[in-house]
Short mmCIF file of C-alpha atoms and ligand atoms in Angstrom, two decimals:
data_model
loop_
_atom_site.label_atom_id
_atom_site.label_comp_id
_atom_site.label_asym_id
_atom_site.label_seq_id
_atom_site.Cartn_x
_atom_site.Cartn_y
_atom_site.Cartn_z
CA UNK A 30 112.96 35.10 96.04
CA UNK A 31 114.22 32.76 93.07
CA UNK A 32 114.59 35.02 90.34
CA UNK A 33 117.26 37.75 89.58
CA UNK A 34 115.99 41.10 89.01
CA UNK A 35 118.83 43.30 87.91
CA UNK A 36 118.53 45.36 84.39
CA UNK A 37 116.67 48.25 86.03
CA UNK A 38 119.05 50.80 87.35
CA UNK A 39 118.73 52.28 90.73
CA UNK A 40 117.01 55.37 91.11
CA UNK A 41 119.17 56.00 94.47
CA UNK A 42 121.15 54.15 96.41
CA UNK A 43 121.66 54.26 100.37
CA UNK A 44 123.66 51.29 102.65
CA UNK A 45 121.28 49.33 104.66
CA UNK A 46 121.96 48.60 108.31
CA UNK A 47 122.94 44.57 107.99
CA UNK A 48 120.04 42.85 109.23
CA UNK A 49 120.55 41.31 112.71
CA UNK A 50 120.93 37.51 112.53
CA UNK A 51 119.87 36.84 116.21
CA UNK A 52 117.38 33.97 115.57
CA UNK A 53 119.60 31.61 115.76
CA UNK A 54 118.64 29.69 112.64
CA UNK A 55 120.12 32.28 110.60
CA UNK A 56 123.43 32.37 112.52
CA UNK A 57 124.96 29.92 110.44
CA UNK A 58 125.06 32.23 107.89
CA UNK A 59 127.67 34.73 110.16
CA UNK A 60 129.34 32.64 111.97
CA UNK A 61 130.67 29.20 109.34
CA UNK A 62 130.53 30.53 106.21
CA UNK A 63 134.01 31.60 104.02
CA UNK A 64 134.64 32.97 100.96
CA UNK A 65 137.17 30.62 100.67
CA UNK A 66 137.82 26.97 99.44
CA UNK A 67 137.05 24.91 102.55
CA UNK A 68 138.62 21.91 101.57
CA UNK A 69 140.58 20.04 100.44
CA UNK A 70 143.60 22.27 100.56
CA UNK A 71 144.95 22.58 97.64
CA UNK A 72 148.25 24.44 95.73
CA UNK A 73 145.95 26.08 93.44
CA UNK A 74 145.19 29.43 93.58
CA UNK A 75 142.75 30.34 96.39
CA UNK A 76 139.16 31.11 95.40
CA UNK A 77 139.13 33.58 97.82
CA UNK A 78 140.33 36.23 95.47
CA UNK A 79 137.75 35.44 92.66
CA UNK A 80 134.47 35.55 95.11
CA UNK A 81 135.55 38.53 96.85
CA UNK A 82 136.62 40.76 93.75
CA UNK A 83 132.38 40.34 92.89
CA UNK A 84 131.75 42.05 89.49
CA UNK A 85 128.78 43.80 89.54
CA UNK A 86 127.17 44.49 86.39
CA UNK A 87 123.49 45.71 85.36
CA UNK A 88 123.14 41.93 85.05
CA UNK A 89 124.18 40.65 88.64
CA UNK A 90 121.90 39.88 91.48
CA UNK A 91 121.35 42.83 93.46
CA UNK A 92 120.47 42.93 97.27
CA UNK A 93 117.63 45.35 97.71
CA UNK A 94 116.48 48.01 100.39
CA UNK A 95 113.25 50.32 100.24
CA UNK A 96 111.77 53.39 102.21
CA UNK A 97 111.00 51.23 105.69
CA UNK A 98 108.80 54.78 106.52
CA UNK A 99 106.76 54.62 103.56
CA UNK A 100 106.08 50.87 104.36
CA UNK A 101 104.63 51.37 107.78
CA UNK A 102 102.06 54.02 106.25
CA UNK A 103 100.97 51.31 103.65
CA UNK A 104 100.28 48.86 106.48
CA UNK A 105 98.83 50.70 108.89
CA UNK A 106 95.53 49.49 109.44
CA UNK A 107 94.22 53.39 110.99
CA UNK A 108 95.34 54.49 107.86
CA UNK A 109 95.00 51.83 104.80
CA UNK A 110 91.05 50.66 104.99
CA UNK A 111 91.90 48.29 101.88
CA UNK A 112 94.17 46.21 103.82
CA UNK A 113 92.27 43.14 103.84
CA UNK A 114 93.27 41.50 107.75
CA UNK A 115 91.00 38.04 107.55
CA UNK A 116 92.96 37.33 104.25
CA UNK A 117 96.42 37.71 105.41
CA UNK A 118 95.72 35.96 108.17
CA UNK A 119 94.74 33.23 106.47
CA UNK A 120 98.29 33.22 104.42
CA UNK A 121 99.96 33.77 107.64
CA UNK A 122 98.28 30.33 108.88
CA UNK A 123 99.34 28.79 105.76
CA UNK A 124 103.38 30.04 106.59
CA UNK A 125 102.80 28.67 110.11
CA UNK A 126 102.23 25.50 108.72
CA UNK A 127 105.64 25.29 106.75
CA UNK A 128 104.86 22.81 104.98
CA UNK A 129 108.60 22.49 103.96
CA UNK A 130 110.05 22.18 107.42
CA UNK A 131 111.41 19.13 106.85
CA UNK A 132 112.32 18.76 102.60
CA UNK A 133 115.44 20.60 102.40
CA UNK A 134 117.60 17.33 104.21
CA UNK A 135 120.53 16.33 101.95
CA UNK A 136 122.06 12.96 101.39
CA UNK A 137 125.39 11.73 100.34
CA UNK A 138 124.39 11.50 96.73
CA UNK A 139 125.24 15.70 96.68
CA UNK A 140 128.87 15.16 97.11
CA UNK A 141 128.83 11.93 94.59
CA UNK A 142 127.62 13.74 91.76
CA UNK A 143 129.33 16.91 92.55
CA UNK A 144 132.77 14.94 92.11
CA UNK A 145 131.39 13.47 89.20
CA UNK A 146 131.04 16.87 87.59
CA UNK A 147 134.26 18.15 85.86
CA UNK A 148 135.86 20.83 83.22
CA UNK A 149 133.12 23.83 81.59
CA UNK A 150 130.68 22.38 83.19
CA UNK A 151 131.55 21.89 86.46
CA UNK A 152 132.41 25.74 86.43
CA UNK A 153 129.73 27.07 85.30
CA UNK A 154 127.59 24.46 87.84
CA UNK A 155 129.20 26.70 90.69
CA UNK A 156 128.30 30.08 89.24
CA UNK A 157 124.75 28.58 89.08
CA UNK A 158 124.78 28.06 92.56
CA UNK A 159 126.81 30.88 93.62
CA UNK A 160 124.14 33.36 91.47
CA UNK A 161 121.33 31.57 92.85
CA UNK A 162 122.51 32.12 96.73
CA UNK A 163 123.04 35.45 96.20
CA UNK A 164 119.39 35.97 94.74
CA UNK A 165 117.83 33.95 97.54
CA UNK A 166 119.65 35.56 100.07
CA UNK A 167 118.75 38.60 98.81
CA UNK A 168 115.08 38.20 99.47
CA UNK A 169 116.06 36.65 102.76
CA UNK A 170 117.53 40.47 103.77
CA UNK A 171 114.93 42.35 101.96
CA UNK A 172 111.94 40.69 104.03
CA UNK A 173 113.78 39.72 107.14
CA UNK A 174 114.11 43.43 107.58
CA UNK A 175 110.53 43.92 106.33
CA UNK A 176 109.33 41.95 109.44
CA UNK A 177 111.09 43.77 111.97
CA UNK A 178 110.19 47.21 110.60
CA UNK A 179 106.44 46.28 110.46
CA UNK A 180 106.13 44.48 114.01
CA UNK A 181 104.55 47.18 115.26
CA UNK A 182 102.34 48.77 112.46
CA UNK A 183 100.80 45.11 111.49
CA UNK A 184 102.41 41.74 113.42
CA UNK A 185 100.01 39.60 110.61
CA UNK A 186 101.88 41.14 108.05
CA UNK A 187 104.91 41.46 109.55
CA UNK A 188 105.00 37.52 110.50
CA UNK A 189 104.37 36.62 107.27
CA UNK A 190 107.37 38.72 105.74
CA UNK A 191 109.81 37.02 108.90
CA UNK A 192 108.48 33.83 107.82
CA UNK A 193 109.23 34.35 104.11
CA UNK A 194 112.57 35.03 105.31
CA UNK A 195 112.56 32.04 107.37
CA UNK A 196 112.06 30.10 103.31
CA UNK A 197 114.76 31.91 101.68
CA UNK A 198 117.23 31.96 104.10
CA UNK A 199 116.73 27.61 103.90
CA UNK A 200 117.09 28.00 100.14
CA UNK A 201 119.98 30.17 100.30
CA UNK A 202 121.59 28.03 102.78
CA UNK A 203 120.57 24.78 101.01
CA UNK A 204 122.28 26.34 97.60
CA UNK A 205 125.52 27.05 100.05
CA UNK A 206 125.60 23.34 101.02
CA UNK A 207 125.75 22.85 97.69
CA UNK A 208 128.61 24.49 96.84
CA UNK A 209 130.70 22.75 99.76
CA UNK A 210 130.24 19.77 97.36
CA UNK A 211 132.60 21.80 95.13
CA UNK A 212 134.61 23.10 98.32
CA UNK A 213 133.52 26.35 97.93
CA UNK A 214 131.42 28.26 100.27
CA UNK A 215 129.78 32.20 99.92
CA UNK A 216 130.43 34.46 102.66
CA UNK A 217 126.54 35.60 103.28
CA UNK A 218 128.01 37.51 106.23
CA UNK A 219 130.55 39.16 104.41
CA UNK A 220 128.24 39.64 101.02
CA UNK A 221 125.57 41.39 103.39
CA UNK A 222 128.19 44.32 104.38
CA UNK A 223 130.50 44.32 101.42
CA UNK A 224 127.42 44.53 98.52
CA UNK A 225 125.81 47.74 97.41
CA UNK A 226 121.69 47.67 98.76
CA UNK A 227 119.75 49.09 95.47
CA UNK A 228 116.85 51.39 96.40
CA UNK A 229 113.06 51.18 95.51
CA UNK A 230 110.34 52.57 96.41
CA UNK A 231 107.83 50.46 97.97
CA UNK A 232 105.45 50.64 94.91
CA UNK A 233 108.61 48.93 92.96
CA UNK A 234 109.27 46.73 95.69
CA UNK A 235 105.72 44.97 94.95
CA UNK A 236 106.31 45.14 91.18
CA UNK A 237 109.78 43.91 91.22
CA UNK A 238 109.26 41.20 94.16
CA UNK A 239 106.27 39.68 93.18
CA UNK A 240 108.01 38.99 89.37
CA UNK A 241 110.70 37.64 90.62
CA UNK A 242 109.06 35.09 92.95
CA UNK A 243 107.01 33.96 90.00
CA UNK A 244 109.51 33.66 87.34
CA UNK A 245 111.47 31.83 90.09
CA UNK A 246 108.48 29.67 90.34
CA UNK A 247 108.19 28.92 86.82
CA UNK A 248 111.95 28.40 86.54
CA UNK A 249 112.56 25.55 89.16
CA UNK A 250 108.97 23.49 88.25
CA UNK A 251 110.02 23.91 84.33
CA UNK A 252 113.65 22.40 85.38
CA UNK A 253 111.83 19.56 87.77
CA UNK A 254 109.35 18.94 85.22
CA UNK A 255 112.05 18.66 81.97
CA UNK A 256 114.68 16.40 84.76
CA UNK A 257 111.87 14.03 85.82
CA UNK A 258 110.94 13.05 82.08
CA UNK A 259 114.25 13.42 81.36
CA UNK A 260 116.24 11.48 84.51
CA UNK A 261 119.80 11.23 82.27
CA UNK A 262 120.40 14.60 82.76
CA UNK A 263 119.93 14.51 86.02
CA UNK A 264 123.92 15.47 87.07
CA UNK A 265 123.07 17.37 90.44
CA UNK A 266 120.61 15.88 93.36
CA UNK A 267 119.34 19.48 94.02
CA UNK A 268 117.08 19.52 91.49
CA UNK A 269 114.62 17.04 92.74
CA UNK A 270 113.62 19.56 95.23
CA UNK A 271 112.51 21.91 93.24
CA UNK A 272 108.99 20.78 92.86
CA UNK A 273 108.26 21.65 97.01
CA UNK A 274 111.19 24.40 96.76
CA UNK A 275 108.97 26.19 93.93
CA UNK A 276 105.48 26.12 96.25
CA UNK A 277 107.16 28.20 98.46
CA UNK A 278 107.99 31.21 95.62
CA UNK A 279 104.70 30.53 94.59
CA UNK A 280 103.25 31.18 98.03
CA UNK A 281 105.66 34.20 98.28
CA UNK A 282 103.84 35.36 95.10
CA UNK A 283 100.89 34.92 95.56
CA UNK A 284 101.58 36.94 99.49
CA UNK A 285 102.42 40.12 96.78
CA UNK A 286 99.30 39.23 94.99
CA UNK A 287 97.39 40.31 97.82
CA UNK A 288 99.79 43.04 99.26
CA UNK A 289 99.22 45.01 95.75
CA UNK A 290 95.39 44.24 96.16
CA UNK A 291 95.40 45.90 99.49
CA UNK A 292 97.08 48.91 97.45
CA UNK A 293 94.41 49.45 94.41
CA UNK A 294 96.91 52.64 94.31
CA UNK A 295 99.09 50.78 92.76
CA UNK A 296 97.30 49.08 90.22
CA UNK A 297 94.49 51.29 89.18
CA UNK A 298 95.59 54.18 87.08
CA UNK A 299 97.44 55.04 83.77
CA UNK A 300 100.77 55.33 86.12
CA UNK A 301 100.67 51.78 87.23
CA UNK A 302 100.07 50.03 83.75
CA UNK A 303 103.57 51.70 82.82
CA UNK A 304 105.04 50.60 85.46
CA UNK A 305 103.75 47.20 85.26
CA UNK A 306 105.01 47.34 81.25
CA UNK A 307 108.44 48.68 82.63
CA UNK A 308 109.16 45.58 85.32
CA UNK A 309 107.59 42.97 83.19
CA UNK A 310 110.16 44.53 80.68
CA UNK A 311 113.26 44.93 83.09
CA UNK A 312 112.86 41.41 84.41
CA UNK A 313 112.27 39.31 81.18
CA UNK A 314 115.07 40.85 79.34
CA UNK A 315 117.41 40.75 82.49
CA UNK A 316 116.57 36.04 82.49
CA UNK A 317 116.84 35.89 78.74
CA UNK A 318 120.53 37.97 78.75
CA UNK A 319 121.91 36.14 82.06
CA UNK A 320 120.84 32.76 80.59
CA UNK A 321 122.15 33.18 77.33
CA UNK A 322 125.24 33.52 78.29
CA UNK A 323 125.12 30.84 80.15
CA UNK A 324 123.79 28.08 77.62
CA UNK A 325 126.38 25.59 78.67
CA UNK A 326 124.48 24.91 82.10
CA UNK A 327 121.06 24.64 80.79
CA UNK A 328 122.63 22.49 77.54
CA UNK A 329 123.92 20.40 80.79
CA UNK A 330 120.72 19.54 81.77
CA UNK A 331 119.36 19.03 78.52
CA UNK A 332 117.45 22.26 77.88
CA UNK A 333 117.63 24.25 74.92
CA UNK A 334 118.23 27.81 77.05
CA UNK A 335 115.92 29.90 74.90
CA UNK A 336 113.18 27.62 74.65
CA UNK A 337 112.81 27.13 78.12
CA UNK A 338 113.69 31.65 79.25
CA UNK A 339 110.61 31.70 76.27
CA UNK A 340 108.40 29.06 78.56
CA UNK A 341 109.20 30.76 81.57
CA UNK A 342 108.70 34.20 80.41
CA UNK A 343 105.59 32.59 78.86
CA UNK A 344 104.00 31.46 81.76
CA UNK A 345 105.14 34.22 84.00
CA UNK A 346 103.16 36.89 81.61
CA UNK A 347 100.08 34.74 82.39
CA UNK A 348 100.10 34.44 85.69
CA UNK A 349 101.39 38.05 86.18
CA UNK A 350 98.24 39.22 83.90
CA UNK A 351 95.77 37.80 87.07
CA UNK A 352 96.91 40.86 89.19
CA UNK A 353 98.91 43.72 87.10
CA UNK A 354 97.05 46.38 84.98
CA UNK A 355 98.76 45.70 82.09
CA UNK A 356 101.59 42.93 80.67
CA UNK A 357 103.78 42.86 77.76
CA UNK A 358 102.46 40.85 74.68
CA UNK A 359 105.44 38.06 74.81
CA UNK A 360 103.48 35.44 73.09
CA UNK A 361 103.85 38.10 69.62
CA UNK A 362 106.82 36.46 67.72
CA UNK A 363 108.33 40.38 67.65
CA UNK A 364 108.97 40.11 71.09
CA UNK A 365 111.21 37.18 70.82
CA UNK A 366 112.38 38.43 67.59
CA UNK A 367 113.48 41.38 69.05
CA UNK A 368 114.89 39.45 72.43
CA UNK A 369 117.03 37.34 70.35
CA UNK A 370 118.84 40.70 68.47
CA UNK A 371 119.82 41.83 72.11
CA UNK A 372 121.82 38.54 72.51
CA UNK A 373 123.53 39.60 69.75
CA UNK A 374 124.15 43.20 70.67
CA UNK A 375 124.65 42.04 74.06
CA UNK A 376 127.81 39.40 72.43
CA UNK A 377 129.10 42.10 70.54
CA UNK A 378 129.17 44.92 73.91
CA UNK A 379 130.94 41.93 75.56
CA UNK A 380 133.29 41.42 73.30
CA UNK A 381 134.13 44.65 73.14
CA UNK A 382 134.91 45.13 76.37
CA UNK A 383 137.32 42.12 76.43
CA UNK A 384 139.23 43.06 73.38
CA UNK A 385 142.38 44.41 73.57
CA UNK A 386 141.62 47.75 72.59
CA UNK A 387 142.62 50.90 74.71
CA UNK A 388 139.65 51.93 76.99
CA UNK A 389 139.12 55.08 74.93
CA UNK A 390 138.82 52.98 71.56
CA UNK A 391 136.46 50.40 74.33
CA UNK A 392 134.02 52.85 74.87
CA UNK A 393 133.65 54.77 71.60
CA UNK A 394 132.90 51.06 70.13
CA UNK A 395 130.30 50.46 73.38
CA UNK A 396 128.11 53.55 72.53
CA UNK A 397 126.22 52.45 69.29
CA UNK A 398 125.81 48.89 70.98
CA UNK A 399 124.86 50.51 74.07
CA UNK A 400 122.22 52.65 71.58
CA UNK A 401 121.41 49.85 69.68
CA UNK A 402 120.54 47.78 72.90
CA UNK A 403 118.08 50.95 74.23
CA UNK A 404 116.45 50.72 71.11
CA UNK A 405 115.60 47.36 71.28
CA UNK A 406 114.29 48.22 74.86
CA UNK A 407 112.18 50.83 73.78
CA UNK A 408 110.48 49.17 70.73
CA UNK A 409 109.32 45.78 73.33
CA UNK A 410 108.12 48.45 76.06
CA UNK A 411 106.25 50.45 73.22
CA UNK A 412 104.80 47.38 71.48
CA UNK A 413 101.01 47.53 72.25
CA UNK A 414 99.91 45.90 75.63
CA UNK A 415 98.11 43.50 77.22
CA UNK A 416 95.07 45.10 79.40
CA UNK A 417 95.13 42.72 82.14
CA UNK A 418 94.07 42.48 86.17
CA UNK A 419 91.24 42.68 87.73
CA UNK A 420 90.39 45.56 89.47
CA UNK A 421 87.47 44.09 91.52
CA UNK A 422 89.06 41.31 92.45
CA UNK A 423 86.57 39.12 92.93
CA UNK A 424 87.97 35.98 91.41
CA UNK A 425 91.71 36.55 93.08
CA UNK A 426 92.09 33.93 94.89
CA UNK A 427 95.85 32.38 96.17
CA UNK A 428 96.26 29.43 94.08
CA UNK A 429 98.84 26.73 93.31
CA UNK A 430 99.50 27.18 89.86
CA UNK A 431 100.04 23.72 88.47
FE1 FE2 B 504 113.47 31.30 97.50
FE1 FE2 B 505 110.79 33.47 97.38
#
């Protein structure tokens, strides 16, 4: 997982048991990470207090959890005649083959550039990494679990979501090397206990997940493309691994491609087009508020922030019209039109909540932004569609993209 999925709200929440992190590949993420500066030491005030004190908003990553029950009865072979074995066995051989066992090796040109990197920029470098972790770690949880819950219903399937994990927890741990460049360092260990587990429903799982794997793929190739035409703005090694780094969301997509094919369920009626509307929704709007308020890091590198959230979502819609029912017409300039005003509603709700006001005088000034802000919502999900998919599948076929 790449991408942050965050805007929707949780339709109920329960804790997760933590994930057991006995393979021991993974135990590095219990065992030597801190939420605290590593080095050097310093008589500024510890980081510790900022990580651990995580704000959660509608707009922060989320860690997510789903009905483990409900999963087995979708895979169950004795049960689900749509599930399609010879084909995920073929994407399980193409995991095995991991064809990224060996990219993710840093060099000392990490720590070079990291020093190099200094005042607004430098800061919001870290939260870049620290937000990107989270999210891959995230997905690390989500389908680490997933393969120990359906060992015993469907082992293809079930490999194939451990192996997943196996990918994000080396992105997630590559992004943590990356911040002990800035002598900083995310707890995972700590994050996986402390942070509240939103719940969906399988159905949403497949929506939500297979989004957010391809916007994350469309993110890093857009950034490796952009950096390798445009080398001067290349200020931080890790993006030249982006271009293998974004193969594996892709093949994480494309692994939801085919789990949603083996559920025509979830694709084939009135239901699902609205649902696809309301994720397409949830996660475009969710990348294009997170980024713009963030404009200083992709200025850094040399992108103009909502030209390259309009690429993304852009390509994303296209690829995402191959499998779901229905998509959102992004490429209609009201859709950007309309984006753009909920930057601006979105400034004004912030700044509202930092002014000095008293929190009663706060909140009566949040409601019509807060209105204003569900409007906007309402008019992009009720702008007219996109009939997409295709129902017969025929021509589905896992593909690298570009
Ligand atoms: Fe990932
Ligand atoms: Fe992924």
């Amino acid at each position: 997982m790449a991408a942050e999925m965050a805007l929707v709200k949780p339709i109920s929440k329960f804790s997760s048991s933590s994930p057991k992190f006995s393979n021991p590949r993974y135990a590095k993420f219990t065992s030597s990470v801190k939420m605290s500066a590593t080095s050097p030491p310093t008589t500024k005030p510890r980081k510790k207090a900022a990580k651990t004190a995580i704000k959660e908003t509608l707009l922060t990553p989320r860690f997510y959890t789903t009905d483990f029950d409900e999963m087995e009865t979708l895979f169950n072979t004795e049960i689900n005649k749509n599930l399609n074995q010879s084909e995920f066995e073929a994407l399980l051989q193409e995991f095995k083959t991991d064809y990224n066992q060996t990219h993710f090796v840093r060099n000392k040109e990490f720590k070079e550039a990291a020093d190099k990197m200094q005042g607004p920029l430098r800061e919001i470098f870290v939260e870049f990494l620290e937000r990107s972790c989270t999210a891959e770690f995230s997905g690390f949880l989500l389908y680490k679990e997933l393969g120990r819950r359906l060992k015993k219903t469907n082992p293809v399937v079930a490999e194939i979501f451990s192996l997943m994990s196996r990918d994000e927890a080396r992105h997630a741990g590559f992004l943590n090397k990356g911040l002990s460049d800035f002598n900083l360092a995310l707890d995972l260990g700590f994050l996986t206990k402390a942070r509240k587990y939103t719940f969906f429903k399988p159905k949403f799982i497949f929506y939500a997940t297979y989004l957010s794997e391809k916007i994350g793929y469309w993110r890093y190739i857009t950034i490796y493309r952009h950096l390798k035409a445009n080398p001067e703005y290349q200020c931080y090694p890790i993006f030249k691994y982006f271009e293998n780094w974004c193969q594996d969301e892709n093949r994480h997509g494309d692994f939801f491609s085919a789990l949603l094919k083996a559920q025509p369920q979830f694709l084939n009626d009135w239901k699902a087009k609205l649902w696809s509307r309301f994720f397409c929704l949830s996660v475009y709007v969710t990348m294009y508020l997170n980024d713009c308020q963030r404009t200083a890091f992709y200025e850094g590198i040399g992108l103009n922030t909502k030209e390259f959230d309009m690429h993304v979502i852009i390509e994303t819609n296209r690829t995402t019209a191959r499998i779901f029912p229905a998509v959102l017409d992004v490429e209609n300039p009201e859709f950007k039109r309309r984006l753009d005003r909920m930057v601006e509603i979105n400034q004004n709700l912030i700044a509202a909540g930092e002014s000095q006001d008293i929190p009663l005088v706060k909140n009566l000034k949040r409601i019509p932004l807060i209105a204003a802000l569900g409007s906007e919502l309402l008019a992009m999900y009720l702008m007219p569609p996109i009939e997409s998919g295709s129902l017969d599948f025929a021509e589905f076929e896992p593909q690298v993209v570009y």
